[in-house]
XYZ file of C-alpha atoms in Angstrom:
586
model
C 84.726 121.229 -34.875
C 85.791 117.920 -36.170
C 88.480 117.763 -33.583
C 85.985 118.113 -31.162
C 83.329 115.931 -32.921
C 85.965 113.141 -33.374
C 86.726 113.263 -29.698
C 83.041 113.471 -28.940
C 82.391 110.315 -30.964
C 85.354 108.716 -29.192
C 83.776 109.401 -25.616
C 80.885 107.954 -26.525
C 82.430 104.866 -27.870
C 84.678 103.951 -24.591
C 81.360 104.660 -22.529
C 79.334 101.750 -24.802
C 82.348 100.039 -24.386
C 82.745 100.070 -20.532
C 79.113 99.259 -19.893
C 79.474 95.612 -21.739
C 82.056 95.126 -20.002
C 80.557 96.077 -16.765
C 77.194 93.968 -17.946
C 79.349 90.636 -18.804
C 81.094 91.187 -15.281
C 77.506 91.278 -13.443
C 76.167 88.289 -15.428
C 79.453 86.145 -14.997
C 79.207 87.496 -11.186
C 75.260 86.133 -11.061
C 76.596 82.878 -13.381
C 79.035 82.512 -10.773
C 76.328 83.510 -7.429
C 74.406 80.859 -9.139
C 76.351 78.141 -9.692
C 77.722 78.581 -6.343
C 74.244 78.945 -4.781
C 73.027 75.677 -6.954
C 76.128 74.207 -5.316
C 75.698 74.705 -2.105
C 71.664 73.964 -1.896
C 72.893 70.624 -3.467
C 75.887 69.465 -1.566
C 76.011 72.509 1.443
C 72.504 73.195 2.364
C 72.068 70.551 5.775
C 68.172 71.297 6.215
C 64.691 70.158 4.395
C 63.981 71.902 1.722
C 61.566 74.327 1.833
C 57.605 72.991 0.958
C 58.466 69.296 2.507
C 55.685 68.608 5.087
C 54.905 65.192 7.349
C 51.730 64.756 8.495
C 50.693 68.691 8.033
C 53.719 69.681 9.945
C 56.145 72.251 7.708
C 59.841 70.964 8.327
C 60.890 73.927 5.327
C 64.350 75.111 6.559
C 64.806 72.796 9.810
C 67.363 70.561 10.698
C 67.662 66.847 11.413
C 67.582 67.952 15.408
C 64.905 69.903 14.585
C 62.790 68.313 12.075
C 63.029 65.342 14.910
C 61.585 67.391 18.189
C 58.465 68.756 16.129
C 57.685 65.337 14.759
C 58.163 63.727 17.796
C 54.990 65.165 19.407
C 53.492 64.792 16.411
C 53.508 61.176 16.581
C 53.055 60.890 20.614
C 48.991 62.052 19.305
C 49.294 59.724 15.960
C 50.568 56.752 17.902
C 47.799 57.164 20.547
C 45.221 56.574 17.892
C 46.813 53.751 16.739
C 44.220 51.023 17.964
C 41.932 49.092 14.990
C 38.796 47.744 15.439
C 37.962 44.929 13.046
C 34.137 44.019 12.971
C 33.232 40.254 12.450
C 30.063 38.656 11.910
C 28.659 41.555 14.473
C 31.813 41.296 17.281
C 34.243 43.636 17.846
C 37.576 42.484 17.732
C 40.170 45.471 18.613
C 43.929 45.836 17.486
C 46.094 47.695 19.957
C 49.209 49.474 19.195
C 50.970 47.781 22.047
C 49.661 44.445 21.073
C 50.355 44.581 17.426
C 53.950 47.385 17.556
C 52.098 49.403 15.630
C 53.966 52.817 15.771
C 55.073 55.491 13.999
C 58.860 55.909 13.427
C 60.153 59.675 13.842
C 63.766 58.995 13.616
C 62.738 56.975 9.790
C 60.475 59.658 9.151
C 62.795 62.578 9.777
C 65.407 61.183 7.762
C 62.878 60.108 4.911
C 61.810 64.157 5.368
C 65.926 65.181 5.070
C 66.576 62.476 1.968
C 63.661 64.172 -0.326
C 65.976 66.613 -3.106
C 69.137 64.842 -2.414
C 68.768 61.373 -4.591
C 69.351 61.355 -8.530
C 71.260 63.026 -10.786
C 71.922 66.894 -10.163
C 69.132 67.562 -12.777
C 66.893 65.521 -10.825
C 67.578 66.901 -7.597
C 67.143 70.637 -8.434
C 63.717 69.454 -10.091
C 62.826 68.206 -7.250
C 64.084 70.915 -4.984
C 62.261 73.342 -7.275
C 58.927 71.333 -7.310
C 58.845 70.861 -3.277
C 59.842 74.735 -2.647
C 56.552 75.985 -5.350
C 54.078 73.001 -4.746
C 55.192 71.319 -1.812
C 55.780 67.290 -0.941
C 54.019 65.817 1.707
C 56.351 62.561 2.673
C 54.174 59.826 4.437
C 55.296 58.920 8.107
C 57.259 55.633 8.322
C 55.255 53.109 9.867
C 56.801 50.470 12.060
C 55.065 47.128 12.591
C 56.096 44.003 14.652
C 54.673 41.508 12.567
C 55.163 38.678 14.771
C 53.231 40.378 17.419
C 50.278 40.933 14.653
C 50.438 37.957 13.108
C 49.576 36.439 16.747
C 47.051 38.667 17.414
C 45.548 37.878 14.370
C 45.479 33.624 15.136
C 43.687 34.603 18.339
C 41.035 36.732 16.378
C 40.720 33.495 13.878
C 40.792 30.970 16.349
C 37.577 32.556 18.328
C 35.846 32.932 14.541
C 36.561 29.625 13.566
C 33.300 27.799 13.652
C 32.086 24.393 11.929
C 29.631 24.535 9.387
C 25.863 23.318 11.126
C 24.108 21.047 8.737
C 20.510 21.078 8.739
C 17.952 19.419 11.085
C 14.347 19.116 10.497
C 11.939 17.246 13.468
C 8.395 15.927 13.949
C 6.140 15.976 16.910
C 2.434 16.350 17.951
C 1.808 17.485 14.689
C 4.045 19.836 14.426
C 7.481 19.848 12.161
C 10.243 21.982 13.475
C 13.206 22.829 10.329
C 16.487 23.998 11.420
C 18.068 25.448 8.688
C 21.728 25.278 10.011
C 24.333 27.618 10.491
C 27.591 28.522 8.537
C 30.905 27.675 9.226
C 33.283 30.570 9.533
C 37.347 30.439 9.289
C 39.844 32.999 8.647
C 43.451 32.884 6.967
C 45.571 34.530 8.832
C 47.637 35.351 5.917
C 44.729 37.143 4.342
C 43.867 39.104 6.758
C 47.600 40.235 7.761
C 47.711 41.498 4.511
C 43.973 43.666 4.585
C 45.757 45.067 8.441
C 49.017 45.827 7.318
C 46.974 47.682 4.136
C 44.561 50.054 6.767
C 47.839 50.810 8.717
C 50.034 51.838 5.870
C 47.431 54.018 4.795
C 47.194 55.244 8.791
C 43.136 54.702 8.376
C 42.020 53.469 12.059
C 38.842 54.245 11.534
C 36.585 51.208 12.506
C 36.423 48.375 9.646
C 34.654 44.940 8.469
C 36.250 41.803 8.054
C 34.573 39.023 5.822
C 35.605 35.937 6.943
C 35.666 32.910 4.314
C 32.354 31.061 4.844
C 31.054 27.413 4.490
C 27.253 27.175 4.470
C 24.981 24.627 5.333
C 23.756 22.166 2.537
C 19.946 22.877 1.617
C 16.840 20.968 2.668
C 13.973 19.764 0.151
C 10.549 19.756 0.702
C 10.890 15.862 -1.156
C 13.469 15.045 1.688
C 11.782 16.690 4.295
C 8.235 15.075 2.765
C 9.054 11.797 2.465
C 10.657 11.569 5.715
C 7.619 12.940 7.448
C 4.382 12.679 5.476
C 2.566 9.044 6.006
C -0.994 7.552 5.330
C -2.744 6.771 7.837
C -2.952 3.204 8.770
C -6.086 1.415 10.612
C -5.413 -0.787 13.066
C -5.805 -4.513 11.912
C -4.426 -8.104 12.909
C -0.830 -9.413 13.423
C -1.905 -12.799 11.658
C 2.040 -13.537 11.245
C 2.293 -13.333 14.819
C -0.435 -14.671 16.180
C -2.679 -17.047 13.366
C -5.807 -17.205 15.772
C -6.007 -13.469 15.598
C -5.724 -12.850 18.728
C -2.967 -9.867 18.154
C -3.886 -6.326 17.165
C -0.979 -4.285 14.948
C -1.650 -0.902 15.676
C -3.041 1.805 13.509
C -1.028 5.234 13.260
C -2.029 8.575 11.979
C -1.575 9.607 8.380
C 0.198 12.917 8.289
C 0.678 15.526 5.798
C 2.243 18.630 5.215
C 1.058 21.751 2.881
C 4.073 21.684 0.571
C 3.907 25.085 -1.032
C 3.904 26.659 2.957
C 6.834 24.534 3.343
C 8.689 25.728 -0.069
C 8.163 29.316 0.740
C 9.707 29.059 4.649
C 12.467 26.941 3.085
C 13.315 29.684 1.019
C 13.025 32.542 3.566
C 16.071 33.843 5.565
C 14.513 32.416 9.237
C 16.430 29.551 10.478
C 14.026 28.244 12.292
C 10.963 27.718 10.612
C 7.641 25.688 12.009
C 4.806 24.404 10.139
C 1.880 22.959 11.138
C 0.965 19.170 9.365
C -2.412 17.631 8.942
C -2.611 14.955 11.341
C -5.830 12.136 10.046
C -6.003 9.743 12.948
C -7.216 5.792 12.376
C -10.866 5.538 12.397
C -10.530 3.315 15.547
C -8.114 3.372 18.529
C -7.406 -0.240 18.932
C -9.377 -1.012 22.068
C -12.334 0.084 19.889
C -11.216 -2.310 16.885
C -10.501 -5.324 19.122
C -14.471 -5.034 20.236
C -15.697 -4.697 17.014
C -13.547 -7.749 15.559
C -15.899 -11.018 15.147
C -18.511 -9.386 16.710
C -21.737 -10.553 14.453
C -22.424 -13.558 12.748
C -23.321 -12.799 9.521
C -24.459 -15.812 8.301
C -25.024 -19.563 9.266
C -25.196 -22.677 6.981
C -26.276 -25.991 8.210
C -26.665 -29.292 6.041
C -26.950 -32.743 7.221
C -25.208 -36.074 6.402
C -25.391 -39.632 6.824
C -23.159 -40.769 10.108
C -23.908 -44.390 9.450
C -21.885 -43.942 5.953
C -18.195 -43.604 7.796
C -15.734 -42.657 4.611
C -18.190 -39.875 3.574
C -18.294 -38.789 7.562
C -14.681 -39.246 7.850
C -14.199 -36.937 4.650
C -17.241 -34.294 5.588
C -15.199 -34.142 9.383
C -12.001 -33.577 7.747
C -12.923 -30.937 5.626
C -14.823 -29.149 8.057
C -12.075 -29.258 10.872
C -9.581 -27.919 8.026
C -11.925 -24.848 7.273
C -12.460 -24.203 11.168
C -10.839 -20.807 12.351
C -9.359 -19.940 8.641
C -9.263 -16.143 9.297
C -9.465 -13.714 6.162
C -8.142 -10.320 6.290
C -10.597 -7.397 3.920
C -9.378 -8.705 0.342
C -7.796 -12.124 0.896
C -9.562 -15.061 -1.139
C -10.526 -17.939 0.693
C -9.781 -21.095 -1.378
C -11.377 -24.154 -0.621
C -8.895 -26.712 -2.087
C -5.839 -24.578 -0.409
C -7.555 -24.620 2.809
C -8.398 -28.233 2.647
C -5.560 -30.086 0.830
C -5.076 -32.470 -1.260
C -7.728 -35.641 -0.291
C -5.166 -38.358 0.099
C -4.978 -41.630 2.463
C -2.146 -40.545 3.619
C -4.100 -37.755 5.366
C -6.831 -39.981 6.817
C -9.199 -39.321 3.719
C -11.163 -42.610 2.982
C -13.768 -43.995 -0.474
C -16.922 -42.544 -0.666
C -18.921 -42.138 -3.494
C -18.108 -38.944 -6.251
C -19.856 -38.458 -9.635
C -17.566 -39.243 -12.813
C -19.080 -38.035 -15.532
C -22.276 -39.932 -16.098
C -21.374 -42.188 -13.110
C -21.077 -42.306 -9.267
C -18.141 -44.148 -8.019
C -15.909 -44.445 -4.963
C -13.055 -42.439 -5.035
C -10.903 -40.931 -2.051
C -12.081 -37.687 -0.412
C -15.800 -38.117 -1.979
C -18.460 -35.770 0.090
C -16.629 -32.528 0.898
C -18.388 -31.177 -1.733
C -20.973 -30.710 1.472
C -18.505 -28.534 3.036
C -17.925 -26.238 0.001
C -21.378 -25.978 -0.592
C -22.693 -25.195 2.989
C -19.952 -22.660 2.814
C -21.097 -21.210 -0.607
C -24.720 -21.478 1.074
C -23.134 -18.855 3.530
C -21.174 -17.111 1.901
C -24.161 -15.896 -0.187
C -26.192 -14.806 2.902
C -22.925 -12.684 3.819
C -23.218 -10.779 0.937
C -19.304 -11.563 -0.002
C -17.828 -11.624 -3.331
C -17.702 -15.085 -5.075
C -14.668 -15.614 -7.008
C -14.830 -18.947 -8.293
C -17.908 -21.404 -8.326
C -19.260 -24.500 -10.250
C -22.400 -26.055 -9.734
C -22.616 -30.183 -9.956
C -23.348 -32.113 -12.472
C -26.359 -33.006 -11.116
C -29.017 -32.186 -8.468
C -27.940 -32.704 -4.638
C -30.092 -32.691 -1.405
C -28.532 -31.299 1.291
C -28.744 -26.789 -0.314
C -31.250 -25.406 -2.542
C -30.901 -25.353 -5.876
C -28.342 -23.041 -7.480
C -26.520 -22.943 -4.269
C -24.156 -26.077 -4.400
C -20.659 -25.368 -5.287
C -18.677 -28.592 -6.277
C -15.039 -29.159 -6.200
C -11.894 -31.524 -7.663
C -8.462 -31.368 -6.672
C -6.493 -29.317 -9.302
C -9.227 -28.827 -11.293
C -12.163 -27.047 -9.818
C -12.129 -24.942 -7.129
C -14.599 -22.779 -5.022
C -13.196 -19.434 -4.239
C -14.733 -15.909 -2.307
C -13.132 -12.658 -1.414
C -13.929 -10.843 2.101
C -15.544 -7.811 0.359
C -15.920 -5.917 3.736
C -14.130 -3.608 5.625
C -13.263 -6.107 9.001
C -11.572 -9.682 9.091
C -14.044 -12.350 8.586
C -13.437 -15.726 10.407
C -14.921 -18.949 9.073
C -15.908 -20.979 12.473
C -17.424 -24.533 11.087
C -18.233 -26.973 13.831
C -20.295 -30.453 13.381
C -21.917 -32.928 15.434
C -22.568 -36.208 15.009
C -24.801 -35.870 11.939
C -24.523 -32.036 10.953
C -22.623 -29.706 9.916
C -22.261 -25.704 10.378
C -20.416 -22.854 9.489
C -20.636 -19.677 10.890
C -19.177 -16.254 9.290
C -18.327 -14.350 11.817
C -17.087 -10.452 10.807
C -18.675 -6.934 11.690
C -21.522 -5.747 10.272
C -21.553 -2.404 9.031
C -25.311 -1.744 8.150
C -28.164 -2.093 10.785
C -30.919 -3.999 9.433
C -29.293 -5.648 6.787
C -30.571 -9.348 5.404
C -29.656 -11.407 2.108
C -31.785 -13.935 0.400
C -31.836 -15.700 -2.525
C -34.304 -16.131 -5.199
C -33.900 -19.153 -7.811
C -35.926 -19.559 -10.563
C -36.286 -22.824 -12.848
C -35.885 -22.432 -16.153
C -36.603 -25.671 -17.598
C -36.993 -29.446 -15.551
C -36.684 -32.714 -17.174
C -38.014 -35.435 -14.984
C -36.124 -38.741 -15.011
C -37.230 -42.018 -16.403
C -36.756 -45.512 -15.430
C -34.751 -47.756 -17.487
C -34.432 -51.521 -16.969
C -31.803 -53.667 -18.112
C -31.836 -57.287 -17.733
C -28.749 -59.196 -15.625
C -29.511 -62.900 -15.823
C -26.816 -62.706 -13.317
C -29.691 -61.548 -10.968
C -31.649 -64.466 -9.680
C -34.482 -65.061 -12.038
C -37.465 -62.976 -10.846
C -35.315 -60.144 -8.967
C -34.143 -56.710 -9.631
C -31.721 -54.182 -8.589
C -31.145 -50.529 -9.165
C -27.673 -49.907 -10.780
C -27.936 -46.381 -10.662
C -30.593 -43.732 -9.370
C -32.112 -40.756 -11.525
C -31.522 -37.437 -11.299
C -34.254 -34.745 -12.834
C -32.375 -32.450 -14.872
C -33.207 -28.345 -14.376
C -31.842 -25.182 -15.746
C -31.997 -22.695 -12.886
C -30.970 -19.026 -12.472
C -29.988 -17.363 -9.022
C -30.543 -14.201 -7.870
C -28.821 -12.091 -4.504
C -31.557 -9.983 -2.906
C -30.495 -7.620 -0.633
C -33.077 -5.919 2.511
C -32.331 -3.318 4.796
C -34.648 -3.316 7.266
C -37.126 -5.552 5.364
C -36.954 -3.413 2.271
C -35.306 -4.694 -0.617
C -32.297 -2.471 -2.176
C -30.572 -4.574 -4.756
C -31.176 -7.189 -7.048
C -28.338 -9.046 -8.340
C -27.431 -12.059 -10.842
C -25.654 -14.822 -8.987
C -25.188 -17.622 -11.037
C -27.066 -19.912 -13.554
C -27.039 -24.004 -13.133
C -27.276 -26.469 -15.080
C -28.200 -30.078 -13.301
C -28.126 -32.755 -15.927
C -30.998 -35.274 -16.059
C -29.583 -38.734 -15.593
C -32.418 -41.883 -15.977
C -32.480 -43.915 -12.861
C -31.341 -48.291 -14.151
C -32.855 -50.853 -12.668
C -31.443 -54.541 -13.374
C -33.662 -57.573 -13.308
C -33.595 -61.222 -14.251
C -37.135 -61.579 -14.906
C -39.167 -64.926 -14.510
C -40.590 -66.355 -17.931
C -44.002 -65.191 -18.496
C -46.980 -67.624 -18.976
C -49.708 -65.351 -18.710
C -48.965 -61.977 -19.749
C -49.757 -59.481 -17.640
C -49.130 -55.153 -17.667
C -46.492 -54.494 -15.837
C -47.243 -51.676 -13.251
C -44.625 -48.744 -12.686
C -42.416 -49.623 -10.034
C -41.921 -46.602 -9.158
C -45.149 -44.816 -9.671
C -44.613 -41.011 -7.819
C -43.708 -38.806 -10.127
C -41.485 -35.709 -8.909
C -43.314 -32.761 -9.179
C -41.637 -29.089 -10.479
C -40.412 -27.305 -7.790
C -41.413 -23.772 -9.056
C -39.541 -22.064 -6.112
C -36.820 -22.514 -3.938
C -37.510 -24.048 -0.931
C -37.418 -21.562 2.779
C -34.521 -24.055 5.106
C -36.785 -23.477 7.559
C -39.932 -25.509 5.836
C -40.127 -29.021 5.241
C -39.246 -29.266 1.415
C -40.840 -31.868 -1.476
C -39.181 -34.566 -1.543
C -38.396 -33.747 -4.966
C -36.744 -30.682 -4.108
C -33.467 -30.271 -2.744
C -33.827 -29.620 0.740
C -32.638 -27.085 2.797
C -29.089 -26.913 4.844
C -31.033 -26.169 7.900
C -33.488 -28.928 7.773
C -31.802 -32.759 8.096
C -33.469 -35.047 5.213
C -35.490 -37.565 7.576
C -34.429 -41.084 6.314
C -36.975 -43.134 6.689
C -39.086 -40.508 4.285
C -39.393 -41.885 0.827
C -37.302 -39.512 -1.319
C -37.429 -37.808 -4.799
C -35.568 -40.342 -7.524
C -33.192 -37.580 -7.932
C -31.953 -38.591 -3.934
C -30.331 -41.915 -4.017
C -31.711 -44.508 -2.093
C -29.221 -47.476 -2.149
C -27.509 -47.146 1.374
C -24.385 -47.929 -0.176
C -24.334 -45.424 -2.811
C -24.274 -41.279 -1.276
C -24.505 -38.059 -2.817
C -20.793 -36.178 -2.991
């Protein structure tokens, strides 16, 4: 039984034994299948690997030949899709195949297909090989591009792009401004956009695209640039004296304009490049027909005053300064100056003696009397209602104005001044005959019905007295007067303005002060036997004018008269009038 157990045990034993070795055999056979297998797929196997795809198409298990007639077709549909369309600023510019070699390679593609699993290390390759055959490996079809022909294409799509920036333009007209805002200026680097092509291709997207081209825009308009450019006052027409002195030349008016600003901030703003706005258009209150018929149209006031023509230097001097004032036009706010207008009173200039009060005295000095020219103007000049600048009254009374309405003058010293206070030129037209003078202000009156006057009242008179000196130079029992007298009065002068007979204003003018100067008499007188009284030898006594006189009523011949009413010579006057022919008021 142990026999037979021991034999038993034996069997069993070469059984275990035979079935390793039978085990090792089929392992090192599969080792063996393997490595011969892993051998073969690397370095035998001539197709693609299974799970390797182009474009969706399976190429597992196909050779080159093969792999090349399937993708072949393939590519006859991709490459017949292969035109772009590039959208610019809204235009269509298409990219053909033919015109840019755009194409896809199958010959590149196949071998690209056949290469995947057989670069790298063995490792790498049977990683590969393992990776494509459970997940697959879609290779991307090589894409062949003639550059050249692109990059030519491309220039052509630039060059009809290519535009210069349009600056900005703005225009006014019949009241109307037009603004054009400008345009952009496009350009494209080729460069730039070979690269964003070659990019859509590679990625074998042909579906239609944009293209931003680089861009230059227009500089902005202000509203101050746009303003001052357009915007104006308006301007009335008036005279071209620099042209034409006599004013016989009209300069034009022109419309003031405006625009609304904040309109014209908000369109400026807005995407519209052309934008319109509407201005405010103030025309000149007069076209300039109408202002050359209103120009010197009225008279609005008239000064006359008479003068000696036997005395010639004072005649002389009174026609001189009256020729020199003649025609002086004055625009609305010039100042008419006597002394410029007249000059200096020099020989040279034909001025001659005549009698002019120094101080206490009267004495002959060059120019003397065209103190009657200043004052017959000042006389108008206050019925015109103008503005007086600059006015001094004389030292003492004269005869030929009012009182209060003399206006004396001296070279560098004192001057008489007024400003044309209305809305029209004013021309000063003084004329004179052979013992008269007038001047005439000739303007446009603005208010129907309108009259000035003045009212003077005397504040205080002091009649003169009459002082005799003796001159035993004089023959004995005669007399002479040395120098007349001259009441003195404090008087105060007031404008009165009437529309239509009505009075509207009251206004201070001036006060005067006329110094009273005693009227000298030299005598040499004969010795006395028999005393007797001596009676006055000048026994009318001026009386007090209480009220200026009207120039169109004989005055007192102690009151200064009126311009418009001569002083008759052989009327006895008022001591304050000289009476020695050779000695005449200034």
């Amino acid at each position: 039984m142990q026999e037979a157990d021991a034999r038993s045990a034996g069997g069993k034993h070469q059984k275990k034994l035979s079935g390793g070795i039978i085990a090792a055999i089929v392992a090192g056979c599969l080792i063996l299948a393997a490595v011969i297998g892993g051998g073969y797929a690397l370095y035998g196997y001539d197709r693609a690997y299974p799970g390797v795809t182009v474009c969706g198409v399976d190429l597992s298990g196909m050779t080159y030949t093969q792999a090349g007639k399937v993708l072949e077709t393939r590519f006859e549909e991709l490459n017949s899709g292969c035109d772009l369309t590039v959208a610019i600023n809204g235009t269509d510019y298409v990219i053909t195949a033919k015109e840019s070699g755009i194409f896809y390679d199958v010959q590149q593609t196949v071998s690209e297909a056949m290469e995947h699993g057989r670069t790298g290390s063995p490792f790498e390759r049977i990683g590969a090989i393992i990776r494509t055959w459970r997940k697959g490996t879609e290779i991307e079809p090589v894409l062949t591009l003639n550059e050249e022909s692109l990059k030519s294409r491309i220039a052509d799509i630039a060059a009809a792009v290519a535009s210069s920036v349009g600056q900005p333009t703005f225009n006014y007209a019949n009241g109307v401004l037009v603004v054009d805002k400008g345009t952009s200026g496009y350009s494209i680097d080729p460069e730039t956009m070979l690269a964003f092509i070659r990019q859509k291709l590679a990625n074998g997207d042909y579906s239609p695209t944009e293209y931003a081209p680089d861009v230059t825009s227009p500089r902005k308009l202000t509203v101050e640039e746009i303003t001052s450019a357009v915007e104006r006052d308006v301007i009335q027409p008036t005279l071209d004296l620099e042209k034409d002195s006599t004013g016989g030349t009209i300069k034009s008016g022109q419309a003031g304009i405006a625009l609304d600003t904040d309109a014209l901030r908000s369109l400026l703003e807005n995407d519209t490049r052309i934008i319109t706005l509407k201005a405010t258009v103030t025309e000149p209150d007069y076209t300039d027909e109408e202002y050359r018929a209103l120009l010197f149209r009225d008279v609005l006031s008239k000064g006359t005053t008479s003068f000696d023509a036997s005395n010639v230097g004072r005649t002389t001097n009174v026609l001189l300064a009256t020729e020199a004032c003649d025609g002086v036009i004055l625009m609305p706010g010039d100042t008419f100056s006597y002394n410029d207008t007249v000059g200096p009173r020099t020989y040279e200039r034909g001025f001659k003696d005549a009698i002019v009060y120094v101080g206490t005295t009267a004495e002959a000095g060059v120019g003397g009397g065209i103190c009657q020219v200043s004052s017959t103007l000042y006389y108008a000049a206050l019925r015109a209602d103008l503005e007086i600048v600059e006015r001094s009254a004389h030292s003492r009374t004269v005869s030929y104005v009012p009182l209060g309405e003399d206006a004396t003058v001296a070279w560098g010293s004192k001057d008489f001044r007024f400003k044309n206070n209305t809305d029209f030129p004013l021309k000063v037209v003084a004329t004179h005959t052979g013992s008269s003078l007038t001047i005439k202000l000739c303007g446009t009156q603005t208010v129907d019905g309108k009259e000035v006057k003045m009212d003077t009242n005397i504040l205080s008179h002091k009649s003169f007295s009459v002082v005799y000196e003796t001159d035993t130079t004089l023959p004995v029992g005669t007399t002479k007067v040395k120098s007349n007298g001259y009441s003195g009065y404090v008087t105060e002068t007031y404008r009165v303005v009437y529309i239509n007979g009505k009075e509207v204003s009251r206004t201070f003018e001036n006060k005067s002060v006329y110094t009273k100067y005693d009227k000298v008499i030299l005598e040499n007188p004969a010795p006395v036997v028999n005393p007797q009284p001596v009676p006055d030898p000048d026994p009318v006594t001026p009386t007090d004018p209480t009220t200026p006189t009207d120039p169109t009523t004989p005055t007192d011949p102690t009151t200064p008269t009126d311009p418009t009413t001569p002083t008759d010579p052989t009327t006895p006057t008022d001591p304050a009038t000289p009476t020695d022919p050779a000695v005449t008021t200034p």
